[in-house]
C-alpha positions as a printed NumPy array, in Angstrom:
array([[  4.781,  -1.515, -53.778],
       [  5.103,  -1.899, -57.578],
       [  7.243,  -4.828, -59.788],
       [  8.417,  -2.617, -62.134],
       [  5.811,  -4.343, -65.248],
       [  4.436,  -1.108, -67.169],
       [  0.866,  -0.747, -67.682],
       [  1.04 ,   1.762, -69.945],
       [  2.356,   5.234, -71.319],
       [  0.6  ,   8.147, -70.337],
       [  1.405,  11.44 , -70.397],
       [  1.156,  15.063, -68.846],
       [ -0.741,  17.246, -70.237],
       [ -1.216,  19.848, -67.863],
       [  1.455,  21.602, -64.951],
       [  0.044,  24.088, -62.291],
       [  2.527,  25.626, -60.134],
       [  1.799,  25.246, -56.109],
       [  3.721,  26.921, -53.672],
       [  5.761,  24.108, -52.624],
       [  5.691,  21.969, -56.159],
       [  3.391,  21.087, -59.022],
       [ -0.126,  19.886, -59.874],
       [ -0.097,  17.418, -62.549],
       [ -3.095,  16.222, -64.965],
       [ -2.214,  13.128, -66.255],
       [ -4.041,  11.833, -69.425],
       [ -4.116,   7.821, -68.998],
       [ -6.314,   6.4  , -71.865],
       [ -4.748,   3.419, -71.662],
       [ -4.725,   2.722, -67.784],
       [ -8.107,   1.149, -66.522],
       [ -8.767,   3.331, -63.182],
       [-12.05 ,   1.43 , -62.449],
       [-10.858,   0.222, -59.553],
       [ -8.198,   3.496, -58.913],
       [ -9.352,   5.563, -55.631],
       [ -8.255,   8.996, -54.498],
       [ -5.845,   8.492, -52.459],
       [ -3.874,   5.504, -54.083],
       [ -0.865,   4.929, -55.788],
       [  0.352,   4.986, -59.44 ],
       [  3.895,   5.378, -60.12 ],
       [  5.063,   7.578, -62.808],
       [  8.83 ,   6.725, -64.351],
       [  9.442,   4.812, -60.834],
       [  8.184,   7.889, -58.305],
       [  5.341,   6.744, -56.703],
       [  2.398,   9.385, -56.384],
       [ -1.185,   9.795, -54.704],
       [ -4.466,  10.4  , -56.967],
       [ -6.277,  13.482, -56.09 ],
       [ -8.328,  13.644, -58.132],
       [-10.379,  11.369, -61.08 ],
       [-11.87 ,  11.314, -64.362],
       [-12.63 ,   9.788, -67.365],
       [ -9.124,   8.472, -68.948],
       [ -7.21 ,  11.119, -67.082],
       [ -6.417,  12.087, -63.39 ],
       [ -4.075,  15.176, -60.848],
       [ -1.198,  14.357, -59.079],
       [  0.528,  16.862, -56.939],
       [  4.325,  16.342, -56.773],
       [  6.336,  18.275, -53.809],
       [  9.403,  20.108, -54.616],
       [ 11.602,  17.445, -53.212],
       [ 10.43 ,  14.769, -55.135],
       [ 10.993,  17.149, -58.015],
       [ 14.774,  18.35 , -56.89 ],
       [ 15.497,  14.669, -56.62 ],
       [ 13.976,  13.145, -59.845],
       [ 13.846,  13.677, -63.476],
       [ 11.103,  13.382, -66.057],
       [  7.998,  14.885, -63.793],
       [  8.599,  18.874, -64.262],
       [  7.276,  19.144, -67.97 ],
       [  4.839,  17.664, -70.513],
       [  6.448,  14.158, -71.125],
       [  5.222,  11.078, -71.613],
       [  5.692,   8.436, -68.512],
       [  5.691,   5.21 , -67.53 ],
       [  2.557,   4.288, -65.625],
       [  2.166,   1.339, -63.065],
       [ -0.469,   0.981, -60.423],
       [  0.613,  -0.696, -56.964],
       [  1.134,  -4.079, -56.653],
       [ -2.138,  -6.153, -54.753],
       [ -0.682,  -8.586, -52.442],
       [ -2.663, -11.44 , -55.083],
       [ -1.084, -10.339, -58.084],
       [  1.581, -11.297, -60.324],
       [  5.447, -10.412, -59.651],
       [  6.6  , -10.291, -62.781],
       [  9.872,  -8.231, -62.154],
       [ 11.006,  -7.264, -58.95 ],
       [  9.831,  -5.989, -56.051],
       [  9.801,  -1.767, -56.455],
       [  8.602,   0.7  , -53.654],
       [  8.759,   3.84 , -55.929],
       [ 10.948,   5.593, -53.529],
       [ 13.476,   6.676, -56.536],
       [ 17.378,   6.787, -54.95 ],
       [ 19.168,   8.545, -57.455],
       [ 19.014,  10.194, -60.726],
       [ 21.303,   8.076, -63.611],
       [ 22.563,   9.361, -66.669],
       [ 22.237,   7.844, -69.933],
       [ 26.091,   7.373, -71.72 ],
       [ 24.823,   4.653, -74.985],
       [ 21.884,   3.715, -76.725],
       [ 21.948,   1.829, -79.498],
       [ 20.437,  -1.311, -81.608],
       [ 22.553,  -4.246, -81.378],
       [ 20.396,  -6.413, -83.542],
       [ 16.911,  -7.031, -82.777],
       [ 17.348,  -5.745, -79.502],
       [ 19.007,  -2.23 , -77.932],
       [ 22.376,  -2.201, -75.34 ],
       [ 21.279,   0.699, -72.631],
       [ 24.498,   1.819, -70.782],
       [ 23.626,   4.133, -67.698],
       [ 26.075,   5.911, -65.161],
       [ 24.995,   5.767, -61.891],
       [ 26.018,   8.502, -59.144],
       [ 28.542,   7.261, -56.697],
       [ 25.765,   6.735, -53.778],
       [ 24.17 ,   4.095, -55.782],
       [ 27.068,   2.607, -57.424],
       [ 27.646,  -0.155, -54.313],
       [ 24.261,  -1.451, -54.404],
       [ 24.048,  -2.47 , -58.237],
       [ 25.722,  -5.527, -59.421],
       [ 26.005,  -7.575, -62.164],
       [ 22.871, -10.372, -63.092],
       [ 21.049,  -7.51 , -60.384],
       [ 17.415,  -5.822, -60.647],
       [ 17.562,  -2.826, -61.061],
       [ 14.619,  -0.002, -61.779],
       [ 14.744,   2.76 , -64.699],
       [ 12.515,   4.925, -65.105],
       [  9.653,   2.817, -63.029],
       [ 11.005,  -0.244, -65.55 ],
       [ 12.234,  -4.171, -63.791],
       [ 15.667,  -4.441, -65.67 ],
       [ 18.357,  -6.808, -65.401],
       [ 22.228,  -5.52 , -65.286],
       [ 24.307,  -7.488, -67.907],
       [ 27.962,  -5.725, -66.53 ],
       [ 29.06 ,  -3.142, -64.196],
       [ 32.237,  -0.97 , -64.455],
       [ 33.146,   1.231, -61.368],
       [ 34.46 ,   4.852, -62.439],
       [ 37.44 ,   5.886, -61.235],
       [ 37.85 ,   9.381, -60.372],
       [ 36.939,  12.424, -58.677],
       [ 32.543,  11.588, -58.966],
       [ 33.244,   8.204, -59.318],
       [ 30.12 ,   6.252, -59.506],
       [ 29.33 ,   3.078, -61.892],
       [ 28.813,   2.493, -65.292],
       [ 26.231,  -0.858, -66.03 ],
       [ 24.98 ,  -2.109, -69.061],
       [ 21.068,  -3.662, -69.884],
       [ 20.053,  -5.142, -72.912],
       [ 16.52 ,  -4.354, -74.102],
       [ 14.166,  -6.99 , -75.992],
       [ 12.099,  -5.585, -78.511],
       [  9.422,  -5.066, -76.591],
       [ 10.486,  -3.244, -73.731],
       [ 11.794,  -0.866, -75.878],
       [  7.919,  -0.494, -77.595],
       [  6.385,  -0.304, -74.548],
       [  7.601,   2.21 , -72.449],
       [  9.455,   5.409, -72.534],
       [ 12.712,   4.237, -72.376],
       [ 12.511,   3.939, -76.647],
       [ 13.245,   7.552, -76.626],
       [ 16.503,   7.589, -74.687],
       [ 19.783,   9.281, -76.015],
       [ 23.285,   9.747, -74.534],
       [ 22.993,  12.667, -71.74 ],
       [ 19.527,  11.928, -71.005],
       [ 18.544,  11.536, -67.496],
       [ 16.562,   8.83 , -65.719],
       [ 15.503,   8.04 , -62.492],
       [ 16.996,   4.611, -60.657],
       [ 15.949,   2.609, -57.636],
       [ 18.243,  -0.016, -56.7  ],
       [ 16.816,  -3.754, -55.425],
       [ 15.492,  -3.479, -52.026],
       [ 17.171,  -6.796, -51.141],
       [ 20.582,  -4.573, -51.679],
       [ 20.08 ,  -1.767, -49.229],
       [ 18.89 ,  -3.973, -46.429],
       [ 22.099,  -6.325, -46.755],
       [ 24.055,  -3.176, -46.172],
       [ 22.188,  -2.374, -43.105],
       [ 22.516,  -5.573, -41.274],
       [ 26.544,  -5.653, -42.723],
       [ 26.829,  -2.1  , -41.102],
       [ 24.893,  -2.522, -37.431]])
């Protein structure tokens, strides 16, 4: 589990093709991995991922094809959003995240609206029940709160909701380098998913 609080930017500085996905080497100056094992957890832009393998300010990940056909942001030399998982004594300072990413959203406006930045994202139609307005929601491994949410009409329907980002969010992780058409990955609140199940039994 994760809260959606980044630790820090890394980024990938190495891809080496596998038969069934990708090794990545992940350089991570500014993530302490004292206390990082093979074999745990660190989420990259919201997809949650095993350490294989450890050194000094860097570590691999290996990433299957199906977490790559169903995410964005993992399949090229990019900088991500890092987060290690969430010890049961720790701080939750945004919501509860399992880095299981649901969909893949698509960036329609990003712009400054005074000291701060409006972020308006479509989400495909599978997602587009579960987010509401005053919701969490998770971008690109980042807590966020939904200010409004438009349903889209149409033949892909799907949802259209709006975040404002605070200066500092928008320092201190990837999402500063968003543009209309980019795409990012979502993971809608846990809470949401689990109401529908019980509503649906």
């Amino acid at each position: 589990m994760f809260t959606g609080i980044v630790a820090t930017i890394g980024k990938i500085s190495h891809l080496q093709t596998l038969e069934q996905g990708l090794r990545l080497t992940v350089e991570a100056p500014g993530l302490d991995l004292a206390d990082v094992a093979i074999g745990d957890s660190i989420a990259h832009n919201g997809v949650c991922l095993t350490v294989i393998e450890k050194g000094e300010g860097r570590y691999k990940i290996d990433v299957s094809r199906e977490t790559l056909d169903c995410t964005t942001g993992l399949d090229g030399m990019f900088e991500v959003n890092l987060e290690k998982a969430l010890r049961l004594a720790d701080r939750l300072g945004g919501h509860l995240v399992s880095g299981h990413v649901d969909g893949v959203g698509s960036v329609v406006k990003f712009e400054p609206i005074g000291e701060s930045h409006l972020l308006v994202i479509r989400a495909p139609r599978a997602l587009a029940k579960y987010i509401a307005r005053k919701g969490s929601i998770a971008v690109n491994g980042v807590s966020l709160t939904t200010n409004a949410v438009e349903d889209i009409g149409g033949e892909h329907g799907g949802a259209d909701f709006s975040i404002n980002l605070i200066p500092h969010t928008v320092a201190v992780t990837t999402l500063r380098h968003l543009k209309p058409g980019s795409k990012v990955n979502l993971e809608v609140d846990l809470i949401a998913r689990y109401v529908e199940r019980m509503e649906n039994r």
